[in-house]
mmCIF file of C-alpha atoms in Angstrom:
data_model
loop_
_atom_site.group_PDB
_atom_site.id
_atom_site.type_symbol
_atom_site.label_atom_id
_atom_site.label_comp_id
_atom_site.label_asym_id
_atom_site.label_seq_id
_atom_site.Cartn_x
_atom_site.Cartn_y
_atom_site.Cartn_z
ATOM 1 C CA UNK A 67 96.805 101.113 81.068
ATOM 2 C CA UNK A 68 99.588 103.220 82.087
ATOM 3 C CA UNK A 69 102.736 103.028 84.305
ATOM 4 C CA UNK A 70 104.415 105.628 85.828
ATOM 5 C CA UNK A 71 107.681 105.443 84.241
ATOM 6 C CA UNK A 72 111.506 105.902 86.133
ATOM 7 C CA UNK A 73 109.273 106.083 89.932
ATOM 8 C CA UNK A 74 111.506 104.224 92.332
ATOM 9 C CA UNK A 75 109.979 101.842 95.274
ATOM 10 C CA UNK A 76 107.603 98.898 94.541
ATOM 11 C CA UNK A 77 104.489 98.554 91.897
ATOM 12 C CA UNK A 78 101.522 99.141 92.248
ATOM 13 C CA UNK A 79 97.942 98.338 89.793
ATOM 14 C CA UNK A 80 95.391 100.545 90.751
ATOM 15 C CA UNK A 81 92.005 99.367 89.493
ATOM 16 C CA UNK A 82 89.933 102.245 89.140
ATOM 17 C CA UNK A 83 86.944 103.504 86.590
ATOM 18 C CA UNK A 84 87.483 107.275 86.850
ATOM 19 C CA UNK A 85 89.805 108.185 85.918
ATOM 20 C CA UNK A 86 90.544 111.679 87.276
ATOM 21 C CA UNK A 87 90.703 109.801 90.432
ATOM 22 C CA UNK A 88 93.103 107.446 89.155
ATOM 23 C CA UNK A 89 95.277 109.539 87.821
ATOM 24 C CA UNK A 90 95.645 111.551 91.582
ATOM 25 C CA UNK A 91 95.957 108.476 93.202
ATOM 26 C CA UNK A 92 99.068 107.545 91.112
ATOM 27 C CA UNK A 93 100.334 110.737 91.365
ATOM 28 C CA UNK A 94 99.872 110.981 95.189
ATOM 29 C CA UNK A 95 101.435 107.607 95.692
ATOM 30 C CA UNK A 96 104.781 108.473 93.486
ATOM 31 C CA UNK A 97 104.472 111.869 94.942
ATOM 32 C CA UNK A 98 104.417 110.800 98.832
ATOM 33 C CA UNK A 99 105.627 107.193 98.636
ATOM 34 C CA UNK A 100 107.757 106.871 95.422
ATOM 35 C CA UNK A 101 105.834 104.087 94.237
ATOM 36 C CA UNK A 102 105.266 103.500 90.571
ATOM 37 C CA UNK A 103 102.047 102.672 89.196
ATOM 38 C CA UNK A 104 99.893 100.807 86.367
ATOM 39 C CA UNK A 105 96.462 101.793 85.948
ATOM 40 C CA UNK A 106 93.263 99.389 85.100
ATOM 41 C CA UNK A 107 90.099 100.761 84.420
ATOM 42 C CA UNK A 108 88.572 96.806 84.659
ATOM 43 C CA UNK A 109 88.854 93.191 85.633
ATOM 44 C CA UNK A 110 89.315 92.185 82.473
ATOM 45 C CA UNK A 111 92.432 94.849 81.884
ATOM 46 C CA UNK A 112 93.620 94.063 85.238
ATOM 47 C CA UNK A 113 94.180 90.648 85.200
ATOM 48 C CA UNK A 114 95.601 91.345 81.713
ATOM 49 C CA UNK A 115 98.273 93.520 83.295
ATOM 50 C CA UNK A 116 98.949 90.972 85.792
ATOM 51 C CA UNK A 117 99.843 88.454 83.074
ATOM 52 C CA UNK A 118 102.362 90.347 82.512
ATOM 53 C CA UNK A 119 103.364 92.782 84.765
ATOM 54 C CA UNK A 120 104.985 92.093 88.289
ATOM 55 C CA UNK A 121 102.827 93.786 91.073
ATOM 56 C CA UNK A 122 103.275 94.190 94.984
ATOM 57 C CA UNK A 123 99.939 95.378 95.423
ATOM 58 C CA UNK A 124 96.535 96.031 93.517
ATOM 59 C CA UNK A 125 94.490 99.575 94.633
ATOM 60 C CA UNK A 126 91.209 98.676 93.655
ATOM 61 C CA UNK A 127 87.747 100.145 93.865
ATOM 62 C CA UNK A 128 84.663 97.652 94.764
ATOM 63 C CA UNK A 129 82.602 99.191 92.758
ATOM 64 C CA UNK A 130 83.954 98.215 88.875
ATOM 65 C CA UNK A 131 82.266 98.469 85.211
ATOM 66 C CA UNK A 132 80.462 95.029 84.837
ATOM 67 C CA UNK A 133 82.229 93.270 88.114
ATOM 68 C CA UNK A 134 83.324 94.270 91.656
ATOM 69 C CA UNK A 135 86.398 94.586 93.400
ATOM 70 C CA UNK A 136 85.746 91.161 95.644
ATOM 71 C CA UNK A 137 84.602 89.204 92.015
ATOM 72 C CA UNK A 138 88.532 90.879 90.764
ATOM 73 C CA UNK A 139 90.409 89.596 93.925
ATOM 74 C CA UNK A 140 88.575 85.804 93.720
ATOM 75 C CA UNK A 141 89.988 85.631 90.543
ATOM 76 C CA UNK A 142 93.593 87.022 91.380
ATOM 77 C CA UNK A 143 93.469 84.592 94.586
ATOM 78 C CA UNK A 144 92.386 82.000 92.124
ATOM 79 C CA UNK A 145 95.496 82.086 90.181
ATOM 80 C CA UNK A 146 98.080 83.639 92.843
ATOM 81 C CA UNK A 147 98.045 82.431 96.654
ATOM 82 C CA UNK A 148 99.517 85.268 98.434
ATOM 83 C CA UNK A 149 100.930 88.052 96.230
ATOM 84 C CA UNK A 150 100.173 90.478 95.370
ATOM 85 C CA UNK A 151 98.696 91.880 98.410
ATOM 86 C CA UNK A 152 94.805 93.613 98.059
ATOM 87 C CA UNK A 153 93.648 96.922 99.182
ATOM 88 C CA UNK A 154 90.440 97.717 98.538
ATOM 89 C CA UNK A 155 88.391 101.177 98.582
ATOM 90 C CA UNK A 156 84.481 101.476 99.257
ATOM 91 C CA UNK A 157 82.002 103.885 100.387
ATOM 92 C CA UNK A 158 79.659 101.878 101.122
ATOM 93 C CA UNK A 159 79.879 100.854 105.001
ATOM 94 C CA UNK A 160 78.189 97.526 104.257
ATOM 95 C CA UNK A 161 81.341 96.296 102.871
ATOM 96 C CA UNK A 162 82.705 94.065 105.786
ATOM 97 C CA UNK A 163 86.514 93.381 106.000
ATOM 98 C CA UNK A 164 85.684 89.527 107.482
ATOM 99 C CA UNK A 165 83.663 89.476 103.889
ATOM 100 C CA UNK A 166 86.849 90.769 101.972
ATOM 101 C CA UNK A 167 89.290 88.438 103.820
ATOM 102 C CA UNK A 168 87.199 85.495 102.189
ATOM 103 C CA UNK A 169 88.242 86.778 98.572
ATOM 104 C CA UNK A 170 91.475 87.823 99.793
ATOM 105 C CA UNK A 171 91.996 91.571 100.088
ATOM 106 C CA UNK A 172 94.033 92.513 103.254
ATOM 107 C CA UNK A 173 92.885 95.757 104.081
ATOM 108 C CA UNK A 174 89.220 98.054 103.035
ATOM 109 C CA UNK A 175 90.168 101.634 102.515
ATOM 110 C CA UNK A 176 86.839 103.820 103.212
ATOM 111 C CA UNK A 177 85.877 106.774 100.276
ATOM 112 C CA UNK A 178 87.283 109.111 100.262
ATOM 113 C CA UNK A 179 90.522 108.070 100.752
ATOM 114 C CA UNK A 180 92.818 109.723 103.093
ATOM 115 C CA UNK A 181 96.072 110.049 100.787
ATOM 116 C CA UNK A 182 98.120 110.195 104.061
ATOM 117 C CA UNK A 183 96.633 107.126 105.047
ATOM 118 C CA UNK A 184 96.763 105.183 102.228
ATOM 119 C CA UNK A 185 100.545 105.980 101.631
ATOM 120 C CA UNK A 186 100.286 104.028 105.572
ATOM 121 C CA UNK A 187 99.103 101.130 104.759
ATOM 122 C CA UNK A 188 100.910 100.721 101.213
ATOM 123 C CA UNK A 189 104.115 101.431 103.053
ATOM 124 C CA UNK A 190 103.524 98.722 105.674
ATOM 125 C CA UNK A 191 102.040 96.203 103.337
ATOM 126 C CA UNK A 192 104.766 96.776 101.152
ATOM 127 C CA UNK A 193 108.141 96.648 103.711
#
């Protein structure tokens, strides 16, 4: 877990096992958006950052250690109605956005993931 400390703009958790990929993700939304960010490498550390961190939005892979992206956002829903807002990444082509509006995630990013894009989307979900 790591935030990116003295970034101006909104929060954001990105829930992601590699962490190379991560880490340019962070750095490519403070970079191009000026968004700060806390990382999560699992469900279980995600949820435990959102105990106690305040988060617009959570960048998360489907494919986690143990879980899945859609299992993470039922249990965010579960405890939070509307906020934050869910983005979540996938390569696979299977993943259907009518099946991640059930769990709650707004948007499906598709691997890999345009930076220019994503700052897009995280810029109108966040305004």
């Amino acid at each position: 877990m790591r935030g990116q400390v003295g970034a101006e703009g909104e929060k954001i958790l990105i829930v992601e096992p590699n962490l190379k990929l991560a880490d340019y993700l962070s750095t490519q939304l403070k970079l191009k958006g000026g968004y700060e960010s806390v990382l999560a490498d699992s469900v279980n550390t995600a949820l435990e950052v959102l105990e106690h961190e305040s988060v617009k939005l959570v960048l998360t892979d489907q494919n986690l250690q143990n879980h899945s992206g859609f299992e993470l956002a039922h249990e965010i829903r579960r405890e939070r109605t509307s906020q934050p807002e869910i983005i979540m990444m996938s390569s696979d082509p299977r993943v259907s956005l009518f099946e991640a509006h059930q769990v709650g995630v707004s948007h499906i990013l598709r691997m890999p993931v345009k930076i220019e894009e994503l700052i897009s989307i995280v810029t109108r979900m966040t305004g």
